[in-house]
PDB file of C-alpha atoms in Angstrom:
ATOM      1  CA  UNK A 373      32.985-130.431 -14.656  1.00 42.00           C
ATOM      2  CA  UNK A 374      35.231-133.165 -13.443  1.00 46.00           C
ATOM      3  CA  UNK A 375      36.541-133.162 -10.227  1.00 51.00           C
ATOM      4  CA  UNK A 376      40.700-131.616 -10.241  1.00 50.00           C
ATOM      5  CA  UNK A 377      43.333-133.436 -10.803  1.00 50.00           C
ATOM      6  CA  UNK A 378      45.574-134.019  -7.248  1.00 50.00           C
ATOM      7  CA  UNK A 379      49.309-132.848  -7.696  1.00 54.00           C
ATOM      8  CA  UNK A 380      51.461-134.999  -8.778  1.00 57.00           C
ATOM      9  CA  UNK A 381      49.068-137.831  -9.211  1.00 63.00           C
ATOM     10  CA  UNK A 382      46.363-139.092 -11.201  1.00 68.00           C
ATOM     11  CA  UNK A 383      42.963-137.864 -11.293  1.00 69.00           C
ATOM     12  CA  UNK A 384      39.604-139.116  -9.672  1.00 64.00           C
ATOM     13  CA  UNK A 385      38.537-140.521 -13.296  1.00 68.00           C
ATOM     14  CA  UNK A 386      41.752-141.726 -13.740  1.00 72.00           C
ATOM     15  CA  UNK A 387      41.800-143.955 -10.502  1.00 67.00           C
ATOM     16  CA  UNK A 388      38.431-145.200 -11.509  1.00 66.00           C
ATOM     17  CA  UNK A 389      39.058-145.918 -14.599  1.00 68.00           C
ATOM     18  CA  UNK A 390      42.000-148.318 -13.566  1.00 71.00           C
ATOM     19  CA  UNK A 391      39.591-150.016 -10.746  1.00 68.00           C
ATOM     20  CA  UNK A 392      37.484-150.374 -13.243  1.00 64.00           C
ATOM     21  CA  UNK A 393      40.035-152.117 -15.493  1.00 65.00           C
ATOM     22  CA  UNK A 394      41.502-154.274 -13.144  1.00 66.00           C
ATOM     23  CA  UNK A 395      37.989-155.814 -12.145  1.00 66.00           C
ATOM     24  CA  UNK A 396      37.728-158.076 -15.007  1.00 68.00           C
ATOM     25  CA  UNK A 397      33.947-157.254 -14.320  1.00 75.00           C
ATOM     26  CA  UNK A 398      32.211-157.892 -17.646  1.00 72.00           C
ATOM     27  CA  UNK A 399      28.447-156.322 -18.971  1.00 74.00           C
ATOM     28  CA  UNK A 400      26.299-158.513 -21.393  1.00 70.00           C
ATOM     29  CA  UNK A 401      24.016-157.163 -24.305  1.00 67.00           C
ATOM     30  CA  UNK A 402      20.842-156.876 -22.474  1.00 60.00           C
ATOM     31  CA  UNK A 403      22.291-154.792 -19.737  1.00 63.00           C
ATOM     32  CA  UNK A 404      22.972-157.373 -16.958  1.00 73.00           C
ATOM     33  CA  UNK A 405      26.635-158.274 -15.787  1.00 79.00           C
ATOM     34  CA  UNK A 406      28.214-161.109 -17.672  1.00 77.00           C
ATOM     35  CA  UNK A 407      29.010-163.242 -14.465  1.00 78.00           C
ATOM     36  CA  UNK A 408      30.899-165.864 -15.889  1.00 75.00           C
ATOM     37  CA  UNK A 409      32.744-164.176 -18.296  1.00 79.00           C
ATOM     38  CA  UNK A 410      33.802-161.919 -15.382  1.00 79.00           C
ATOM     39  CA  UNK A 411      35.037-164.574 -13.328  1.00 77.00           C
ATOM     40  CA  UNK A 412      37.285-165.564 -16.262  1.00 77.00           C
ATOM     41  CA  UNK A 413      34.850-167.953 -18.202  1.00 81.00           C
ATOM     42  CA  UNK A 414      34.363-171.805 -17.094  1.00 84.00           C
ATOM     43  CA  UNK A 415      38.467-172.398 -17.253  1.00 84.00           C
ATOM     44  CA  UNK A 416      38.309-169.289 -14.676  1.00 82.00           C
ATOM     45  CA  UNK A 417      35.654-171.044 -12.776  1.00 86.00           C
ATOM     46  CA  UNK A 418      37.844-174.065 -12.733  1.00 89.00           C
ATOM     47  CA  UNK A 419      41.167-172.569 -11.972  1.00 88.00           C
ATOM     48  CA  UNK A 420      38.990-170.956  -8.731  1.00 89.00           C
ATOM     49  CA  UNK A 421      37.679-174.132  -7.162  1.00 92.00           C
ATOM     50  CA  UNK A 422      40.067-176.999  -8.391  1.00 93.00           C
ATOM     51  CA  UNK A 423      43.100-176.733  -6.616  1.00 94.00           C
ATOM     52  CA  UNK A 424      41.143-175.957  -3.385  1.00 94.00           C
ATOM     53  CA  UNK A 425      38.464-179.006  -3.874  1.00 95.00           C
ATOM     54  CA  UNK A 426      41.715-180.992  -4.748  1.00 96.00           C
ATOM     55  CA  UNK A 427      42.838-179.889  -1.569  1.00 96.00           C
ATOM     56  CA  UNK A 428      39.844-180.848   0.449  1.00 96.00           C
ATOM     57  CA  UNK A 429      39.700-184.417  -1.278  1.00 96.00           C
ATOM     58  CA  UNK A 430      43.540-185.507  -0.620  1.00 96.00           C
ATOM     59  CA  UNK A 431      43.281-184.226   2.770  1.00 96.00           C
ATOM     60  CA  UNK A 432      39.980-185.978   3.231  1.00 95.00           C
ATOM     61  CA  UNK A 433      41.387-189.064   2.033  1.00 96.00           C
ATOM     62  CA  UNK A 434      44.608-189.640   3.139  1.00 95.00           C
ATOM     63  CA  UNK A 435      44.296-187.354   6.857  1.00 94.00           C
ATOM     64  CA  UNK A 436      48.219-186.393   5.583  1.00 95.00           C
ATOM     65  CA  UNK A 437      48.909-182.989   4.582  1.00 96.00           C
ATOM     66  CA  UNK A 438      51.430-182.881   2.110  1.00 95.00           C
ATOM     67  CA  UNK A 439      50.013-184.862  -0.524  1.00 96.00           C
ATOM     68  CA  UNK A 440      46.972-182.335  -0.368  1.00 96.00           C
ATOM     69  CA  UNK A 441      49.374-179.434  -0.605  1.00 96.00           C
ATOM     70  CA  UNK A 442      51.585-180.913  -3.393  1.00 96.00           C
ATOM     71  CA  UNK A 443      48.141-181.856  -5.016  1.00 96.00           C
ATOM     72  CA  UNK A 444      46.359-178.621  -5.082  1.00 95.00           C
ATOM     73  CA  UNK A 445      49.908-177.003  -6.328  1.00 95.00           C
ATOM     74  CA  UNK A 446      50.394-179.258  -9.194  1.00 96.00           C
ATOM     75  CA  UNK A 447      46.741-178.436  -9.984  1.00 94.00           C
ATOM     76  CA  UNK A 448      47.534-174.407 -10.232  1.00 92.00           C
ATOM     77  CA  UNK A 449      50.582-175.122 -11.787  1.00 93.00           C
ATOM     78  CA  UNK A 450      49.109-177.237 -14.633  1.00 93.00           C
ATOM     79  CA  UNK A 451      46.483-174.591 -15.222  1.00 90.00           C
ATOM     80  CA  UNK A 452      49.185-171.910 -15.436  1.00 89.00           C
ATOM     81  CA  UNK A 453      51.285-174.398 -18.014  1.00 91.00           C
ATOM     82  CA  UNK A 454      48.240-174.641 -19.897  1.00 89.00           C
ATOM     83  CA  UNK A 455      47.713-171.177 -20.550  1.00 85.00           C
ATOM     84  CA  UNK A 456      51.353-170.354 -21.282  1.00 84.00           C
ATOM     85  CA  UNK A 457      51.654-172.857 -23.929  1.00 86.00           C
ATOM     86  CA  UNK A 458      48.567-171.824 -25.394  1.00 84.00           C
ATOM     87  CA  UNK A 459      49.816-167.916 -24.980  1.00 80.00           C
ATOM     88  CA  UNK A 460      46.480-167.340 -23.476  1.00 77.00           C
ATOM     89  CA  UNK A 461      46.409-164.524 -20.843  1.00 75.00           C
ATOM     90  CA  UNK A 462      47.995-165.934 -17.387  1.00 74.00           C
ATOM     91  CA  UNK A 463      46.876-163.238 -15.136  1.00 77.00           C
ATOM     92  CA  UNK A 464      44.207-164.921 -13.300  1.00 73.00           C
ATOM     93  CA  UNK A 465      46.157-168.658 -13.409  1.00 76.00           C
ATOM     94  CA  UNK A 466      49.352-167.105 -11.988  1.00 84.00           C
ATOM     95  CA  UNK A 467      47.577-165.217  -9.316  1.00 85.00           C
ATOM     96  CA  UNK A 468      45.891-168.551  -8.448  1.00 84.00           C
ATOM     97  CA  UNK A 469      49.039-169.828  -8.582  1.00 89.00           C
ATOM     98  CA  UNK A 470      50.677-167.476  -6.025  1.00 92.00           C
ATOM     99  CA  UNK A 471      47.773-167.727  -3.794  1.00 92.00           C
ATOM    100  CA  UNK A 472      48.301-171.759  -3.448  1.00 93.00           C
ATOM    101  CA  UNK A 473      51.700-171.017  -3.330  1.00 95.00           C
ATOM    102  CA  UNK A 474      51.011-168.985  -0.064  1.00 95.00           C
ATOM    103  CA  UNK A 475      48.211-170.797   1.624  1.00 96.00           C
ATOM    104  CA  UNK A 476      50.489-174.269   1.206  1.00 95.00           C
ATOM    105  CA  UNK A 477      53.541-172.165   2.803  1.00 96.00           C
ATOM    106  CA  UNK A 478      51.170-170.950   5.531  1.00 96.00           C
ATOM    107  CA  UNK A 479      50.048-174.562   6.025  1.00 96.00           C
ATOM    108  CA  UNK A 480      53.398-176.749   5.863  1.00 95.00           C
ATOM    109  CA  UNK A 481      54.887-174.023   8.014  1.00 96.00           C
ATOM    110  CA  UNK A 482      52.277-175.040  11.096  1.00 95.00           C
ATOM    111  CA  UNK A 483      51.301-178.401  10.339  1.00 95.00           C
ATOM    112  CA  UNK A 484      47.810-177.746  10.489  1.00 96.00           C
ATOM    113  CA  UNK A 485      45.815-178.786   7.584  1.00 96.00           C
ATOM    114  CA  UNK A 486      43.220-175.913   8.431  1.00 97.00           C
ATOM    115  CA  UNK A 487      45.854-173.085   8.197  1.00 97.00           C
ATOM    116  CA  UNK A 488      45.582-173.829   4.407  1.00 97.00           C
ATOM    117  CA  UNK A 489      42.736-171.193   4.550  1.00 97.00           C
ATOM    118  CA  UNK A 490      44.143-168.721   7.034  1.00 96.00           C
ATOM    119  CA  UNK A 491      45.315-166.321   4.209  1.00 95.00           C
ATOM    120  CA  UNK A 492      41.540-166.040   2.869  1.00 95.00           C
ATOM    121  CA  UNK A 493      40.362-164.511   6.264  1.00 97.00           C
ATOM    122  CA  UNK A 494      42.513-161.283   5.795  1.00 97.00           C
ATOM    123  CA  UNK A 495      41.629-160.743   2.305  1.00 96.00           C
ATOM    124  CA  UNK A 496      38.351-160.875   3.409  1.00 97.00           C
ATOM    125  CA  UNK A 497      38.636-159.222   6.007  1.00 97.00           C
ATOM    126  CA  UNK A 498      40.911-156.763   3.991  1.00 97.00           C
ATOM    127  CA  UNK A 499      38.152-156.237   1.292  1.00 96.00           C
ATOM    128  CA  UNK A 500      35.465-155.559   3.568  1.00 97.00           C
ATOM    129  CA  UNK A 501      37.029-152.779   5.711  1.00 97.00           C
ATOM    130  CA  UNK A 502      38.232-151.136   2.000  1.00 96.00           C
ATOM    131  CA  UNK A 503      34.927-151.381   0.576  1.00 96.00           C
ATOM    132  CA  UNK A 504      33.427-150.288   3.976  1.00 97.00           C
ATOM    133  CA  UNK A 505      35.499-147.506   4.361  1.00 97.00           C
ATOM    134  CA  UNK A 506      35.132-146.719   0.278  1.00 95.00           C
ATOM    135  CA  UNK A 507      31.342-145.963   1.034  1.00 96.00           C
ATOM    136  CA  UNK A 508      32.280-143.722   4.730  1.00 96.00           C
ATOM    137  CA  UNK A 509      34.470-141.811   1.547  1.00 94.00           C
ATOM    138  CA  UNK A 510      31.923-141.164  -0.590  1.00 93.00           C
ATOM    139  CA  UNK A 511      33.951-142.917  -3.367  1.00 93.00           C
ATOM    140  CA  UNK A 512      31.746-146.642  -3.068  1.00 95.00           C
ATOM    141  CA  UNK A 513      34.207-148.917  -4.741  1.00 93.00           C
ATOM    142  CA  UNK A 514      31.074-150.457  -6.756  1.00 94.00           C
ATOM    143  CA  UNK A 515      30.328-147.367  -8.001  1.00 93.00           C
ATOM    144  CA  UNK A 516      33.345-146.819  -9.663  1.00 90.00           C
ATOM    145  CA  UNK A 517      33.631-150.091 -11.241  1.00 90.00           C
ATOM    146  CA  UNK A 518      30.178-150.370 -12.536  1.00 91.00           C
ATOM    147  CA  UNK A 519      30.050-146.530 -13.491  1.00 89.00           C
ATOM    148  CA  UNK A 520      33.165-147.174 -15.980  1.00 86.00           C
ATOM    149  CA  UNK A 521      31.481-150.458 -17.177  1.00 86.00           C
ATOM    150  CA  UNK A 522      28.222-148.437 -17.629  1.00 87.00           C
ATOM    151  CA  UNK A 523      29.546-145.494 -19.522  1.00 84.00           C
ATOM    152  CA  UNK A 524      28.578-143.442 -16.091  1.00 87.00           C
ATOM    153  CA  UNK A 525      32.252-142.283 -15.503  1.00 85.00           C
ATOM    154  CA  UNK A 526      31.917-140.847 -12.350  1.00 88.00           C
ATOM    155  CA  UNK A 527      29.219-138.506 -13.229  1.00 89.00           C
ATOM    156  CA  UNK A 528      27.428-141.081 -10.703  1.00 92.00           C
ATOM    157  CA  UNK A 529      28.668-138.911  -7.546  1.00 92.00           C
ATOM    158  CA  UNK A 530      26.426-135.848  -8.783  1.00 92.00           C
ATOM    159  CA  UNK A 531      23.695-137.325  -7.979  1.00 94.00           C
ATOM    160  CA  UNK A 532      21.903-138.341  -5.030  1.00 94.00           C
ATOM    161  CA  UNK A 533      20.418-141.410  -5.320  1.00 95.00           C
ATOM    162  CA  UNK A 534      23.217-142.729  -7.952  1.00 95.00           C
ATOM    163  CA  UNK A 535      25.596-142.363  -5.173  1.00 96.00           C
ATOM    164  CA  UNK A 536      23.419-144.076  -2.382  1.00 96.00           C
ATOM    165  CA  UNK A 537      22.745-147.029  -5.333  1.00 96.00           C
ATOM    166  CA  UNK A 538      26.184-147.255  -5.306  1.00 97.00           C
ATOM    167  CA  UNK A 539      26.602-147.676  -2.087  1.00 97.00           C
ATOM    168  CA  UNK A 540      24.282-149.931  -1.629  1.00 97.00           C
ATOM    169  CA  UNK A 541      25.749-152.453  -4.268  1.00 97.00           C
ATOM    170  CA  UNK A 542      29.071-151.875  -1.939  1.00 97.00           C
ATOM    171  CA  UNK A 543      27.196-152.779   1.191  1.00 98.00           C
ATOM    172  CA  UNK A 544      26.081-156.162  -0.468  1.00 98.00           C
ATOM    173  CA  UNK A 545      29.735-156.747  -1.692  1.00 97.00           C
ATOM    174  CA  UNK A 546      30.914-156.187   2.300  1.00 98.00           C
ATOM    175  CA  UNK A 547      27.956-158.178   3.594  1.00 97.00           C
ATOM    176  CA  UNK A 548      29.529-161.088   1.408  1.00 97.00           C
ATOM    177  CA  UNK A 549      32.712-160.656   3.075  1.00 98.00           C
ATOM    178  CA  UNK A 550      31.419-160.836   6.428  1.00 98.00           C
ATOM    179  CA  UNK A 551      29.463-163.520   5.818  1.00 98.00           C
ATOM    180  CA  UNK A 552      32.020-165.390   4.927  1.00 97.00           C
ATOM    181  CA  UNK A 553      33.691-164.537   8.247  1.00 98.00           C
ATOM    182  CA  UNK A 554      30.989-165.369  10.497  1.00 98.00           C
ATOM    183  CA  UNK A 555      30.166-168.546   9.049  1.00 97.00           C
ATOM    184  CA  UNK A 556      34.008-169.666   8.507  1.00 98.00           C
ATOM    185  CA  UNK A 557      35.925-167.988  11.357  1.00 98.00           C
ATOM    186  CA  UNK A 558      33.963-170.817  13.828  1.00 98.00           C
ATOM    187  CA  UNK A 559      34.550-173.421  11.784  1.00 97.00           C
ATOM    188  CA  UNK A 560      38.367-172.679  11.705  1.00 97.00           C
ATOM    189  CA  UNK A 561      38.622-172.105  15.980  1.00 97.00           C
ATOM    190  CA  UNK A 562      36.558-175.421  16.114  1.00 97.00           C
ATOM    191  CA  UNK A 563      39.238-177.693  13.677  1.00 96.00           C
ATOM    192  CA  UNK A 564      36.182-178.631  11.149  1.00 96.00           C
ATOM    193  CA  UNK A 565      39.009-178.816   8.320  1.00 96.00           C
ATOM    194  CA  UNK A 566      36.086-180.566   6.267  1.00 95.00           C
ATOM    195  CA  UNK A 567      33.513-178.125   6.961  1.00 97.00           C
ATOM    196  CA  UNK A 568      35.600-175.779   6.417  1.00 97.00           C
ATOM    197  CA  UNK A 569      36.930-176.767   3.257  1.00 96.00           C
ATOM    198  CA  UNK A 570      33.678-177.199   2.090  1.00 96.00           C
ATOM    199  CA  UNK A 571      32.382-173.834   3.032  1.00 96.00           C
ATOM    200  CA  UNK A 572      35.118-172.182   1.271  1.00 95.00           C
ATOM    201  CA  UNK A 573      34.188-173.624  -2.096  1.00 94.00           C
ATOM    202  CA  UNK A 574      30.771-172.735  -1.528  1.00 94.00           C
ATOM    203  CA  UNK A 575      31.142-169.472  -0.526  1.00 95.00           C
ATOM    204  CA  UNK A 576      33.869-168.707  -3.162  1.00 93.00           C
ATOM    205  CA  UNK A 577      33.158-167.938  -6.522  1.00 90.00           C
ATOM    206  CA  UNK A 578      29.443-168.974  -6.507  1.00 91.00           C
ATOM    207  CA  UNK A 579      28.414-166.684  -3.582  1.00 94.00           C
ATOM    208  CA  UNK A 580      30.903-164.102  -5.458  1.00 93.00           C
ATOM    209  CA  UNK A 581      28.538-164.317  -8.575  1.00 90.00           C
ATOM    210  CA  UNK A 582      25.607-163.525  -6.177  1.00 93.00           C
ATOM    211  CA  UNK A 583      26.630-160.901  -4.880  1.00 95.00           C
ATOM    212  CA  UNK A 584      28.017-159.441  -7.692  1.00 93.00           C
ATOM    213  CA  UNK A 585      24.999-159.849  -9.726  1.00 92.00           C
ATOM    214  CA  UNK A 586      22.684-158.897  -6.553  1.00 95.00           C
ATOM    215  CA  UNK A 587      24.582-155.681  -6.640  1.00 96.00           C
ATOM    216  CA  UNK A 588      24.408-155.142 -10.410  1.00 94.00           C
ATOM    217  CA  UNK A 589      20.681-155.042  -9.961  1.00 93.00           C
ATOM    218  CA  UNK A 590      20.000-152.887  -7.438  1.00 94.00           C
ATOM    219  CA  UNK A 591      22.449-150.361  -8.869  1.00 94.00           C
ATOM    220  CA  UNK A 592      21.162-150.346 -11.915  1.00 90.00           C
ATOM    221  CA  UNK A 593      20.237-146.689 -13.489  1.00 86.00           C
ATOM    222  CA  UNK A 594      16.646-146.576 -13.435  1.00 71.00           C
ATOM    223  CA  UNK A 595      14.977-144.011 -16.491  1.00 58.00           C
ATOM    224  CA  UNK A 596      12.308-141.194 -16.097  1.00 49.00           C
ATOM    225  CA  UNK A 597       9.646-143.639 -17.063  1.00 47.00           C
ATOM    226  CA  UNK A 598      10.837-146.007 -13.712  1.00 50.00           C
ATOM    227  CA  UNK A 599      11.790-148.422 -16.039  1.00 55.00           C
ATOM    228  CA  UNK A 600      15.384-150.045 -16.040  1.00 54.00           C
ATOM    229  CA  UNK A 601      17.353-148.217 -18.717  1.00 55.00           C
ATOM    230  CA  UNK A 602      18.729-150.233 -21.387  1.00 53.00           C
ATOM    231  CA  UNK A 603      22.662-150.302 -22.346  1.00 49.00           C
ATOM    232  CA  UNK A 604      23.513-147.997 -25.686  1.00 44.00           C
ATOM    233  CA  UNK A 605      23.716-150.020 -28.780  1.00 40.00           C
TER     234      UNK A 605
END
C-alpha cells in the first residue's frame, strides 16, 4: 500500500518520481549505471570541464582575469549555440551557461581570480547537508533516484536492508561532497588559484562518476541466491 497522498500536494511516489526524472541518471543493459550517458554523453563531459580548464589556462597564462572570464564564457556560450542550432536539448548547456555566468560575476565583482570557484563551495556544501539530512529522514535521496531507475518505486523503504543500502549509496554521495571541501576549502584560504583550479576539474565530473557508480554498486538489490539480480528484459 503506498504511502497517502499529503493535502494539497503531491504524493511520496510522486516526488520521487520527479527526483528521479530530473537526475538525468541513466541504467545500462547489464544492470550497471550508464555513467557517461548520465553525465550527458562526451559533449556533456565537455561542456563540464571546458569552460573551467579554459579558465584555468588563460588565467595561468596571462596572470589577468578578464580574458579568463570572457574565455571560459565564450566557451559555455558556444556550447549552448551549438545545441540550439542543432535543436538538441539545451538543458544541461544553459545551466552550464548560467553557472559561468555566476562564478565570472562572483569573480569580476572581487577581483580575485580564485573567487571564480566560490559558488561551487555552497552547492557543495548545499548538497551534502540535503543528502545528509535526506538519510536523518528516512527518505535517502539515492534511494529514490535509483529505486525509480530500478523499477523499485519506493517499495525500497519496506524493507530493512533496502533502506540502509540506500543510505549507504547517499553517504558515499555526501562523502564526495565533503571531500571536495576539505581538500579545496585550504587551497582557496591559501590563494593556490592553480591548485585550485586544478582540483576542481579533478574532482568534478570524474570523481562524480565514482561516486556515482561506487554507490550504484553497493545499492544494488541483491537476490535470494546472494547473487546480484539482473535488470528485467
Amino acid at each position: 500500500m503506498s504511502e497517502p497522498t499529503p493535502p494539497g500536494g503531491p504524493s511520496p511516489e510522486e516526488l520521487a518520481r520527479r527526483v528521479a526524472a530530473s537526475s538525468g541518471i541513466h541504467r545500462s543493459e547489464d544492470g550497471q549505471v550508464d555513467v557517461l550517458k548520465t553525465v550527458g554523453g562526451v559533449r556533456g563531459l565537455l561542456e563540464s570541464l571546458l569552460p573551467g580548464l579554459v579558465f584555468l589556462v588563460v588565467f595561468t597564462a596571462t596572470q589577468a582575469l578578464n580574458p579568463a572570464l570572457i574565455g571560459s564564457l565564450v566557451v559555455a556560450a558556444v556550447f549552448t549555440a551549438v545545441r540550439l542550432a542543432q535543436r538538441t536539448p539545451v538543458t544541461q548547456a544553459l545551466a552550464g551557461l548560467v553557472g559561468v555566468a555566476i562564478c565570472a560575476l562572483v569573480s569580476r565583482s572581487t577581483g580575485e581570480a580564485k573567487d571564480y570557484y566560490v559558488v561551487g563551495f555552497y552547492t557543495n556544501a548545499a548538497y551534502g547537508l540535503a543528502m545528509g539530512l535526506s538519510v536523518a529522514l528516512r527518505w535517502p535521496l539515492m534511494g529514490l533516484v535509483f529505486g525509480f531507475v530500478r523499477g523499485e518505486g519506493v517499495e525500497w523503504r519496506k524493507d530493512r536492508l533496502r533502506l540502509r543500502a540506500y543510505a549507504l549509496a547517499t553517504w558515499i554521495l555526501v562523502g564526495m561532497f565533503a571531500f571536495r571541501l576539505a581538500v579545496q576549502l585550504p587551497l582557496y584560504y591559501a590563494d593556490q588559484v592553480g591548485a585550485l583550479g586544478a582540483a576542481r576539474l579533478v574532482m568534478g565530473v570524474p570523481l562524480y562518476a565514482m561516486a556515482l557508480w561506487i554507490a550504484w554498486s553497493v545499492s544494488r538489490p541483491v537476490a535470494a541466491d546472494g547473487r546480484p539480480e539482473r535488470p528485467a528484459r
